[in-house]
Short mmCIF file of C-alpha atoms in Angstrom, two decimals:
data_model
loop_
_atom_site.label_atom_id
_atom_site.label_comp_id
_atom_site.label_asym_id
_atom_site.label_seq_id
_atom_site.Cartn_x
_atom_site.Cartn_y
_atom_site.Cartn_z
CA MET A 101 86.02 107.16 119.11
CA THR A 102 87.10 107.65 122.71
CA GLU A 103 89.11 104.91 124.35
CA THR A 104 86.07 103.76 126.31
CA SER A 105 83.83 103.45 123.25
CA TYR A 106 86.56 101.72 121.27
CA LEU A 107 87.02 99.05 123.89
CA SER A 108 83.32 98.69 124.43
CA SER A 109 82.85 98.17 120.66
CA VAL A 110 85.61 95.59 120.44
CA ARG A 111 84.20 93.64 123.39
CA ALA A 112 80.62 93.71 122.19
CA SER A 113 81.62 92.78 118.61
CA TYR A 114 83.67 89.80 119.68
CA ASP A 115 81.06 88.70 122.15
CA ALA A 116 78.59 88.56 119.23
CA VAL A 117 80.84 86.49 116.90
CA ALA A 118 82.58 84.29 119.44
CA VAL A 119 81.02 80.91 118.53
CA ASP A 120 81.12 81.30 114.80
CA TYR A 121 84.63 82.86 114.92
CA ALA A 122 85.88 79.84 116.81
CA ARG A 123 84.32 77.45 114.29
CA LEU A 124 85.67 79.29 111.23
CA PHE A 125 89.23 79.67 112.48
CA SER A 126 89.65 76.34 114.33
CA THR A 127 92.15 74.98 111.78
CA GLU A 128 93.46 78.33 110.49
CA LEU A 129 97.16 77.59 111.22
CA ASP A 130 97.11 74.37 109.19
CA GLY A 131 97.51 76.20 105.90
CA LYS A 132 99.99 78.86 107.12
CA PRO A 133 103.51 77.34 107.35
CA LEU A 134 105.22 80.73 107.71
CA ASP A 135 103.00 81.68 110.61
CA ARG A 136 103.70 78.32 112.29
CA ALA A 137 107.41 78.75 111.72
CA MET A 138 107.44 82.12 113.53
CA LEU A 139 105.47 80.67 116.40
CA ALA A 140 107.89 77.78 116.62
CA ALA A 141 110.86 80.16 116.71
CA PHE A 142 109.21 82.24 119.38
CA ALA A 143 108.48 79.17 121.48
CA GLU A 144 112.03 77.96 121.11
CA TYR A 145 113.50 81.30 122.23
CA VAL A 146 111.14 81.36 125.25
CA ARG A 147 112.13 77.78 126.20
CA GLU A 148 115.90 78.57 125.83
CA ASP A 149 115.74 81.83 127.73
CA SER A 150 113.42 80.62 130.48
CA GLY A 151 115.31 77.59 131.64
CA GLY A 152 113.35 75.03 129.65
CA GLY A 153 110.10 77.03 129.50
CA GLY A 154 109.72 77.61 133.18
CA ARG A 155 108.28 81.11 132.81
CA ALA A 156 104.76 81.53 131.53
CA VAL A 157 103.72 83.02 128.17
CA ALA A 158 100.67 85.28 127.84
CA ASP A 159 98.57 85.08 124.73
CA LEU A 160 96.96 88.57 124.77
CA GLY A 161 93.77 88.88 122.88
CA CYS A 162 93.57 85.07 122.76
CA GLY A 163 90.13 84.80 121.34
CA PRO A 164 88.89 81.20 121.34
CA GLY A 165 92.29 79.93 122.49
CA ARG A 166 93.53 78.06 119.35
CA VAL A 167 96.94 79.78 119.34
CA THR A 168 97.29 79.40 123.10
CA ALA A 169 96.83 75.65 122.68
CA HIS A 170 99.33 75.62 119.81
CA LEU A 171 101.91 77.31 121.96
CA ASN A 172 101.23 74.74 124.74
CA GLU A 173 101.86 71.99 122.27
CA LEU A 174 105.17 73.67 121.40
CA GLY A 175 106.33 73.21 124.96
CA VAL A 176 105.68 76.57 126.64
CA ARG A 177 103.28 77.22 129.61
CA ALA A 178 100.79 79.51 127.81
CA PHE A 179 97.71 81.12 129.20
CA GLY A 180 95.20 83.39 127.50
CA VAL A 181 93.74 86.81 128.21
CA ASP A 182 90.85 88.34 126.21
CA LEU A 183 88.60 91.35 126.51
CA SER A 184 85.57 89.35 125.41
CA PRO A 185 83.92 87.15 128.07
CA ALA A 186 82.21 85.12 125.35
CA MET A 187 85.56 84.38 123.69
CA VAL A 188 87.01 83.36 127.00
CA ALA A 189 84.01 81.05 127.63
CA VAL A 190 84.58 79.31 124.28
CA ALA A 191 88.22 78.91 125.03
CA ARG A 192 87.60 77.40 128.44
CA ARG A 193 85.10 74.89 126.92
CA THR A 194 87.36 73.96 124.07
CA TYR A 195 90.63 73.70 126.05
CA PRO A 196 89.62 72.86 129.65
CA GLY A 197 93.21 72.04 130.62
CA LEU A 198 94.43 75.58 129.91
CA ARG A 199 93.93 78.90 131.73
CA PHE A 200 92.00 81.71 130.20
CA GLU A 201 91.11 85.05 131.84
CA VAL A 202 88.95 88.02 130.98
CA GLY A 203 90.95 91.15 130.93
CA SER A 204 92.47 94.05 128.96
CA MET A 205 95.94 93.66 127.52
CA ALA A 206 96.35 97.44 128.11
CA ALA A 207 96.08 96.87 131.96
CA LEU A 208 97.21 93.34 132.74
CA ASP A 209 96.76 91.74 136.19
CA VAL A 210 100.32 90.40 135.94
CA ALA A 211 103.31 91.46 138.05
CA ASP A 212 106.27 93.25 136.60
CA GLY A 213 108.96 91.26 134.76
CA VAL A 214 107.65 87.74 135.27
CA LEU A 215 106.69 86.43 131.82
CA GLY A 216 108.96 84.58 129.50
CA GLY A 217 106.94 85.62 126.47
CA VAL A 218 104.08 87.70 125.21
CA LEU A 219 102.10 86.89 122.07
CA ALA A 220 99.87 89.45 120.37
CA TRP A 221 98.38 87.43 117.53
CA TYR A 222 96.47 90.05 115.50
CA SER A 223 95.15 91.45 118.74
CA THR A 224 96.40 94.94 118.20
CA VAL A 225 94.68 95.49 114.84
CA HIS A 226 91.72 97.31 116.50
CA THR A 227 94.02 99.60 118.62
CA PRO A 228 94.32 103.16 117.36
CA PRO A 229 98.00 103.89 116.48
CA SER A 230 98.09 106.65 119.11
CA GLU A 231 97.41 104.00 121.77
CA LEU A 232 100.18 101.61 120.62
CA PRO A 233 103.11 103.17 122.61
CA ALA A 234 101.23 102.70 125.95
CA LEU A 235 100.18 99.18 124.87
CA PHE A 236 103.71 98.17 124.02
CA ALA A 237 104.99 99.63 127.26
CA GLU A 238 102.53 97.37 129.09
CA PHE A 239 103.87 94.40 127.13
CA ALA A 240 107.41 95.31 128.15
CA ARG A 241 106.39 95.79 131.75
CA VAL A 242 105.25 92.18 132.26
CA LEU A 243 108.16 90.58 130.31
CA ALA A 244 111.14 89.36 132.20
CA PRO A 245 114.49 90.91 131.07
CA GLY A 246 115.47 89.02 128.00
CA GLY A 247 111.88 87.82 127.45
CA HIS A 248 110.40 87.71 123.95
CA LEU A 249 107.41 89.22 122.18
CA LEU A 250 105.79 87.97 118.95
CA ILE A 251 103.29 90.33 117.38
CA ALA A 252 101.29 89.52 114.23
CA PHE A 253 99.48 92.37 112.45
CA MET A 254 98.09 93.48 109.07
CA ALA A 255 100.81 95.30 107.21
CA GLY A 256 99.99 98.55 105.40
CA ASP A 257 98.97 102.09 106.23
CA GLU A 258 95.28 102.48 106.33
CA LEU A 259 92.09 102.14 108.35
CA PHE A 260 89.00 100.29 107.27
CA ARG A 261 85.64 99.70 108.96
CA LEU A 262 83.89 96.47 109.57
CA ASP A 263 80.19 96.55 110.19
CA HIS A 264 79.48 92.90 109.39
CA ALA A 265 81.76 89.86 110.00
CA TYR A 266 81.45 86.16 110.64
CA GLY A 267 77.68 86.36 110.04
CA HIS A 268 77.08 89.08 112.65
CA ALA A 269 76.75 92.88 112.86
CA VAL A 270 79.93 94.36 114.38
CA ASP A 271 81.37 97.75 114.96
CA LEU A 272 85.14 97.59 114.45
CA ASP A 273 87.94 99.74 113.20
CA VAL A 274 90.76 97.66 111.66
CA TYR A 275 94.19 99.26 111.29
CA ARG A 276 96.84 98.20 108.78
CA THR A 277 100.19 99.33 110.21
CA PRO A 278 103.64 99.62 108.53
CA PRO A 279 106.15 97.09 109.94
CA GLU A 280 108.66 99.89 110.33
CA LEU A 281 106.31 101.76 112.67
CA ILE A 282 105.69 98.61 114.72
CA ALA A 283 109.41 98.11 115.12
CA GLU A 284 110.00 101.76 116.04
CA LEU A 285 107.27 101.79 118.67
CA LEU A 286 108.49 98.51 120.11
CA ALA A 287 111.99 99.86 120.36
CA GLY A 288 110.63 102.89 122.23
CA ALA A 289 109.28 100.47 124.82
CA GLY A 290 112.55 98.68 125.20
CA LEU A 291 111.71 95.77 122.83
CA THR A 292 114.42 95.21 120.37
CA GLU A 293 113.56 93.62 117.03
CA ALA A 294 115.09 90.20 116.49
CA ALA A 295 113.32 89.08 113.25
CA ARG A 296 110.70 90.32 110.87
CA LEU A 297 108.54 88.49 108.31
CA VAL A 298 106.12 90.04 105.85
CA ARG A 299 104.15 87.65 103.79
CA GLU A 300 101.72 88.13 100.97
CA PRO A 301 97.95 87.70 101.74
CA GLY A 302 96.50 84.25 101.61
CA PRO A 303 93.37 83.36 99.59
CA ASP A 304 90.97 84.70 102.28
CA GLU A 305 93.07 87.71 103.31
CA ARG A 306 92.92 91.31 102.19
CA SER A 307 96.44 92.64 102.88
CA PRO A 308 100.03 91.54 103.52
CA HIS A 309 100.61 90.25 107.02
CA GLY A 310 103.55 91.09 109.30
CA LEU A 311 105.12 89.08 112.09
CA LEU A 312 107.74 90.67 114.27
CA LEU A 313 109.79 89.02 116.97
CA ALA A 314 111.32 91.23 119.58
CA ARG A 315 113.22 90.86 122.85
CA ARG A 316 112.96 92.92 125.96
CA SER A 317 116.11 94.77 126.87
CA TRP A 318 117.69 94.11 130.21
CA ALA A 319 116.82 97.74 131.14
CA SER A 320 113.76 99.29 129.58
CA PRO A 321 113.72 103.04 128.77
CA ALA A 322 110.54 103.29 130.76
CA ASP A 323 112.18 101.63 133.76
CA PRO A 324 116.02 101.96 133.50
CA ALA A 325 116.59 100.24 136.82
CA GLY A 326 114.85 97.05 135.59
CA PRO A 327 111.71 95.36 136.87
CA ARG A 328 110.28 96.49 140.19
CA SER A 329 109.25 94.14 142.96
CA THR A 330 106.48 91.77 141.92
CA SER A 331 104.58 92.76 144.99
CA ASP A 332 103.51 96.14 143.54
CA ARG A 333 101.12 94.94 140.91
CA GLY A 334 99.32 91.69 140.04
CA THR A 335 100.37 88.10 140.72
CA ASP A 336 103.35 86.03 139.69
CA PRO A 337 102.09 83.45 137.14
CA ARG A 338 105.19 81.27 137.31
#
């Protein structure tokens, strides 16, 4: 699929499932102590390296906002961005005290080098591997030097198709990606691996799951002089 059709399919599919998806996954983290541990570690790193959590954290591909809210409870100023307007509408209704925006994580309306953290919680699983380097470069662009990224993904090396999910017809490619490849591509964007966890699938999961914590270098290969002025793109969310 072309990039345009891939993004259109993802948006349309998640618009269709938004309400049922939110209902089915509302308590998902309750039974996943390892996932919660990695989120807690990520939040602690962000708080320590951002002067008590002063810099914002973007939950990219936030869906109905449950993990955004969890991060907020962990003491970081989290906001959500999602491609699906229906998902963002659900998130805003469910968590009216938090900020959620419609947008593409591949082209964020965020200034360079201003975020304390970026979370990509299974939000890259529909991204073709050839698109990951550009996506990770965008994550690095918005992170402050020393800022942290936590990415969760399905571990493996295969593609499968979903044409029905959460009680609805969908049109989604789902990529399982080797953790080694994720780490390599992040490093290419100036994001250095700090920790990696690969866990076995849970009762309702089909594959092992990977969680990788990385830190933005003080000078990114894509921008060796460090972040540019925040006036050249987007707004400062601090």
